[in-house]
CSV table of C-alpha atoms in Angstrom, one decimal:
chain,number,residue,atom,x,y,z
Y,250,MET,CA,15.8,87.2,62.9
Y,251,SER,CA,18.5,88.9,65.0
Y,252,ALA,CA,17.3,91.4,67.5
Y,253,PRO,CA,17.5,95.1,66.4
Y,254,THR,CA,20.4,97.1,67.9
Y,255,PRO,CA,19.5,99.9,70.4
Y,256,ALA,CA,19.8,102.5,67.6
Y,257,GLN,CA,17.5,100.5,65.3
Y,258,THR,CA,15.0,100.0,68.1
Y,259,LEU,CA,15.0,103.8,68.6
Y,260,ILE,CA,14.2,104.2,64.9
Y,261,LEU,CA,11.1,102.0,65.3
Y,262,TRP,CA,9.9,104.0,68.3
Y,263,CYS,CA,10.4,107.3,66.4
Y,264,LEU,CA,8.2,105.9,63.6
Y,265,LEU,CA,5.6,104.5,65.9
Y,266,ALA,CA,5.3,107.9,67.6
Y,267,ARG,CA,4.2,109.1,64.2
Y,268,HIS,CA,1.6,106.4,63.8
Y,269,GLY,CA,4.1,104.1,62.2
Y,270,ARG,CA,5.0,106.1,59.1
Y,271,ALA,CA,7.3,109.1,58.4
Y,272,PRO,CA,9.7,110.5,55.8
Y,273,GLN,CA,13.2,109.5,56.7
Y,274,GLY,CA,14.3,113.2,56.9
Y,275,GLU,CA,11.8,113.8,59.7
Y,276,VAL,CA,13.1,111.1,61.9
Y,277,VAL,CA,15.4,112.3,64.7
Y,278,PRO,CA,18.2,111.2,65.4
Y,279,ALA,CA,19.1,110.8,61.7
Y,280,VAL,CA,18.6,107.3,60.2
Y,281,LYS,CA,21.8,105.7,59.0
Y,282,LYS,CA,21.7,103.7,55.8
Y,283,ALA,CA,23.0,100.5,57.5
Y,284,ASP,CA,20.3,100.7,60.2
Y,285,ARG,CA,17.5,101.4,57.6
Y,286,GLU,CA,18.6,98.4,55.5
Y,287,ALA,CA,18.9,96.1,58.5
Y,288,LEU,CA,15.4,96.9,59.7
Y,289,ALA,CA,14.0,96.4,56.2
Y,290,ALA,CA,15.9,93.1,55.8
Y,291,ALA,CA,14.4,91.9,59.1
Y,292,GLY,CA,10.9,92.8,57.8
Y,293,LEU,CA,10.3,95.3,60.6
Y,294,ILE,CA,9.9,98.3,58.3
Y,295,ALA,CA,9.1,98.9,54.6
Y,296,VAL,CA,11.0,101.5,52.6
Y,297,GLU,CA,9.4,103.5,49.8
Y,298,LYS,CA,11.3,105.8,47.4
Y,299,SER,CA,9.7,109.3,47.3
Y,300,GLY,CA,11.5,111.6,45.0
Y,301,ARG,CA,15.1,111.9,46.3
Y,302,SER,CA,14.2,110.7,49.8
Y,303,PHE,CA,12.6,107.7,51.5
Y,304,VAL,CA,9.4,107.1,53.4
Y,305,LEU,CA,9.7,104.5,56.2
Y,306,SER,CA,6.7,102.5,57.4
Y,307,VAL,CA,6.5,100.0,60.3
Y,308,THR,CA,5.2,96.7,59.1
Y,309,ASP,CA,2.8,94.3,60.9
Y,310,ARG,CA,5.9,92.4,62.1
Y,311,GLY,CA,7.4,95.6,63.3
Y,312,TRP,CA,4.3,96.5,65.3
Y,313,HIS,CA,4.1,93.0,66.9
Y,314,TRP,CA,7.8,93.1,67.7
Y,315,ALA,CA,7.5,96.5,69.4
Y,316,GLY,CA,4.5,95.4,71.4
Y,317,ASP,CA,6.4,92.4,72.7
Y,318,HIS,CA,9.6,94.3,73.4
Y,319,LEU,CA,8.7,97.5,75.2
Y,320,ASP,CA,11.7,96.7,77.4
Y,321,ALA,CA,14.2,96.5,74.5
Y,322,ALA,CA,17.5,98.4,75.1
Y,323,LEU,CA,17.8,101.9,73.7
Y,324,PRO,CA,21.0,104.1,73.3
Y,325,PRO,CA,22.3,105.3,76.7
Y,326,ALA,CA,21.2,108.9,76.0
Y,327,PHE,CA,17.6,107.8,75.9
Y,328,ARG,CA,17.4,106.1,79.3
Y,329,VAL,CA,14.4,108.2,80.3
Y,330,MET,CA,12.5,107.0,77.2
Y,331,GLN,CA,13.3,103.4,78.0
Y,332,ASP,CA,12.0,103.9,81.6
Y,333,TRP,CA,8.7,105.4,80.2
Y,334,LEU,CA,8.3,102.5,77.8
Y,335,ALA,CA,8.8,100.1,80.6
Y,336,ARG,CA,5.9,101.8,82.5
Y,337,LEU,CA,3.8,101.7,79.3
Y,338,GLY,CA,4.4,98.0,79.1
Y,339,VAL,CA,3.1,97.5,82.7
Y,340,HIS,CA,0.0,99.6,81.9
Y,341,LEU,CA,-0.8,97.7,78.7
Y,342,GLY,CA,-0.4,94.4,80.5
Y,343,GLN,CA,-2.7,95.4,83.3
Y,344,SER,CA,-5.4,97.0,81.1
Y,345,GLY,CA,-5.4,94.3,78.5
Y,346,ARG,CA,-5.0,96.9,75.7
Y,347,THR,CA,-2.6,96.7,72.8
Y,348,LEU,CA,0.1,99.1,71.6
Y,349,ALA,CA,-2.1,100.0,68.7
Y,350,ASP,CA,-4.8,101.0,71.1
Y,351,PHE,CA,-2.5,103.3,72.9
Y,352,ILE,CA,-1.0,104.9,69.7
Y,353,GLY,CA,-4.4,105.2,68.1
Y,354,ALA,CA,-5.4,106.1,64.5
Y,355,PRO,CA,-3.6,108.8,62.5
Y,356,PRO,CA,-5.5,112.1,62.7
Y,357,GLU,CA,-7.9,112.7,59.9
Y,358,PRO,CA,-6.7,115.3,57.4
Y,359,ALA,CA,-8.7,118.6,57.7
Y,360,GLU,CA,-11.0,119.2,54.8
Y,361,PRO,CA,-10.1,122.4,52.9
Y,362,ALA,CA,-12.7,125.1,53.3
Y,363,ASP,CA,-14.4,126.2,50.1
Y,364,THR,CA,-13.7,129.9,50.1
Y,365,ALA,CA,-14.2,130.6,46.4
Y,366,PRO,CA,-17.2,132.9,45.9
Y,367,LYS,CA,-20.1,131.4,43.9
Y,368,LYS,CA,-20.9,133.2,40.7
Y,369,ALA,CA,-24.5,134.0,40.0
Y,370,SER,CA,-25.8,132.1,37.0
Y,371,ALA,CA,-26.8,134.4,34.2
Y,372,LYS,CA,-29.0,131.7,32.8
Y,373,LYS,CA,-32.7,131.7,33.6
Y,374,ALA,CA,-33.8,128.5,35.4
Y,375,PRO,CA,-36.1,126.4,33.2
Y,376,ALA,CA,-39.7,126.2,34.2
Y,377,LYS,CA,-40.6,123.3,36.4
Y,378,THR,CA,-42.7,120.6,34.8
Y,379,ALA,CA,-45.0,118.2,36.4
Y,380,PRO,CA,-43.4,114.7,37.0
Y,381,ALA,CA,-44.5,112.0,34.7
Y,382,LYS,CA,-46.9,109.5,36.1
Y,383,LYS,CA,-45.6,106.1,36.8
Y,384,ALA,CA,-47.1,103.1,35.0
Y,385,SER,CA,-49.5,101.1,37.0
Y,386,GLY,CA,-47.8,98.6,39.3
Y,387,GLU,CA,-44.4,100.4,39.0
Y,388,LYS,CA,-42.7,100.9,42.4
Y,389,ALA,CA,-41.0,104.1,43.3
Y,390,THR,CA,-37.3,103.7,44.1
Y,391,ARG,CA,-35.3,105.8,46.4
Y,392,SER,CA,-31.8,106.7,45.5
Y,393,PRO,CA,-29.2,106.2,48.2
Y,394,ALA,CA,-28.2,109.2,50.2
Y,395,THR,CA,-24.9,110.7,49.2
Y,396,LYS,CA,-24.4,113.1,52.1
Y,397,LYS,CA,-22.0,111.7,54.7
Y,398,PRO,CA,-23.4,111.6,58.3
Y,399,GLY,CA,-22.0,113.8,61.1
Y,400,ALA,CA,-19.9,112.2,63.8
Y,401,ALA,CA,-22.7,111.9,66.3
Y,402,ALA,CA,-25.2,110.5,63.7
Y,403,LEU,CA,-22.6,107.9,62.5
Y,404,ARG,CA,-21.9,106.9,66.1
Y,405,ALA,CA,-25.6,106.4,66.8
Y,406,ARG,CA,-26.0,104.4,63.6
Y,407,ILE,CA,-23.1,102.1,64.5
Y,408,GLU,CA,-24.7,101.5,67.9
Y,409,GLU,CA,-28.0,100.8,66.2
Y,410,ALA,CA,-26.3,98.2,64.0
Y,411,TYR,CA,-24.5,96.7,67.1
Y,412,LEU,CA,-27.8,96.3,69.0
Y,413,ALA,CA,-29.5,94.8,66.0
Y,414,LEU,CA,-26.9,92.1,66.0
Y,415,THR,CA,-27.0,91.4,69.7
Y,416,GLY,CA,-30.7,91.5,70.1
Y,417,GLY,CA,-30.5,94.7,72.2
Y,418,ALA,CA,-27.8,93.3,74.6
Y,419,ARG,CA,-24.6,95.2,75.4
Y,420,ALA,CA,-21.1,94.3,76.5
Y,421,ARG,CA,-20.9,91.5,73.9
Y,422,ALA,CA,-18.4,91.1,71.2
Y,423,VAL,CA,-19.7,91.6,67.7
Y,424,ARG,CA,-17.6,90.9,64.6
Y,425,LEU,CA,-16.9,93.9,62.4
Y,426,SER,CA,-17.7,91.8,59.4
Y,427,ASP,CA,-21.3,91.6,60.6
Y,428,VAL,CA,-21.4,95.3,61.6
Y,429,ARG,CA,-20.3,96.4,58.1
Y,430,VAL,CA,-23.1,94.3,56.6
Y,431,GLN,CA,-25.5,96.2,58.8
Y,432,LEU,CA,-24.0,99.5,57.7
Y,433,ALA,CA,-24.1,98.7,54.0
Y,434,GLU,CA,-25.6,102.1,53.2
Y,435,PHE,CA,-22.2,103.7,54.0
Y,436,ASP,CA,-18.9,103.3,52.1
Y,437,ARG,CA,-16.0,101.7,53.9
Y,438,ALA,CA,-14.2,105.0,54.5
Y,439,THR,CA,-17.2,106.4,56.3
Y,440,VAL,CA,-17.5,103.4,58.6
Y,441,ASP,CA,-13.8,103.5,59.2
Y,442,ALA,CA,-14.0,107.1,60.3
Y,443,GLY,CA,-16.6,106.1,62.9
Y,444,LEU,CA,-14.4,103.2,64.1
Y,445,ALA,CA,-11.4,105.6,64.3
Y,446,ARG,CA,-13.4,107.9,66.6
Y,447,ILE,CA,-14.2,104.9,68.8
Y,448,LEU,CA,-10.6,103.9,68.9
Y,449,LYS,CA,-9.5,107.4,69.9
Y,450,GLY,CA,-11.2,107.3,73.2
Y,451,ASP,CA,-15.0,106.5,73.2
Y,452,LYS,CA,-15.9,106.0,76.8
Y,453,THR,CA,-18.6,103.4,76.1
Y,454,ALA,CA,-17.3,101.5,73.1
Y,455,ARG,CA,-14.0,99.8,72.2
Y,456,LEU,CA,-12.4,97.7,69.5
Y,457,SER,CA,-10.5,94.5,70.1
Y,458,GLN,CA,-8.9,91.6,68.3
Y,459,LEU,CA,-9.5,88.0,67.6
Y,460,SER,CA,-6.3,86.6,69.0
Y,461,ASP,CA,-6.8,83.1,67.7
Y,462,PRO,CA,-5.9,83.0,64.0
Y,463,LYS,CA,-7.9,79.8,63.5
Y,464,ALA,CA,-11.1,81.7,64.5
Y,465,LEU,CA,-10.6,84.3,61.7
Y,466,THR,CA,-12.6,83.9,58.6
Y,467,ALA,CA,-11.9,85.5,55.2
Y,468,ALA,CA,-14.8,87.9,56.0
Y,469,ASP,CA,-13.1,88.8,59.3
Y,470,ARG,CA,-9.8,89.6,57.6
Y,471,GLU,CA,-11.6,91.6,54.8
Y,472,ALA,CA,-13.6,93.6,57.3
Y,473,ALA,CA,-10.8,94.3,59.8
Y,474,TYR,CA,-10.1,97.9,60.8
Y,475,SER,CA,-6.3,98.3,60.7
Y,476,PRO,CA,-5.4,102.0,61.3
Y,477,ALA,CA,-1.8,101.4,62.3
Y,478,GLY,CA,-1.0,98.0,60.9
Y,479,GLU,CA,-2.6,96.0,63.7
Y,480,PRO,CA,-6.1,94.7,62.8
Y,481,PHE,CA,-9.2,94.9,64.9
Y,482,HIS,CA,-12.0,92.5,64.4
Y,483,LEU,CA,-14.5,93.0,67.2
Y,484,LEU,CA,-16.7,95.8,68.5
Y,485,TRP,CA,-17.9,96.1,72.1
Y,486,ILE,CA,-20.4,98.7,73.3
Y,487,GLN,CA,-21.0,98.9,77.1
Y,488,ALA,CA,-24.1,99.7,79.0
């Protein structure tokens, strides 16, 4: 694969500044067809047709390339940006964090408020009847809760699952595949929301990667949290 040109490298950084995905019309400077096609041919971006326009997404290969080439040349007019990227490269190298750590997860879309007034029901509520008695020996079953936990409650539940896996110890790496098993009462989206908050800047917890591909199991790949194309496999909670 030939190295991207300075203009193509700038396109990658414009997309990464938007968490790796944006409509082509929102990328400034404007994306030329030749540059878009060259990046797609190199496997650094994916191109989706959306109506009469395109949506560009940085691929896993693109994320890895950018993380390894923070010093890649940019057009002369963007010298200050190149200097800042060089400083970022030094910071990431010293802190041991990744580019995906720095960029973080995309913001969660705000839930629309339910402003429609509720109409009073004209029907009279039926009279309550006594519950039927269970047959002898029949065990009562509890239906799973459908209400999603708040951010603090979910964070506490994640920590509870972590400590259950470490036997109460902290500052140890725990695989997300095991954490998800402990949190089986929640759907994947709920757990991912909790992991996203940790990635955004939790002072006592962090996510990291299993850098050795041979150490990854199918369960690790399935359970990985990949908010911006770069997967995380481990959870750490400090004392």
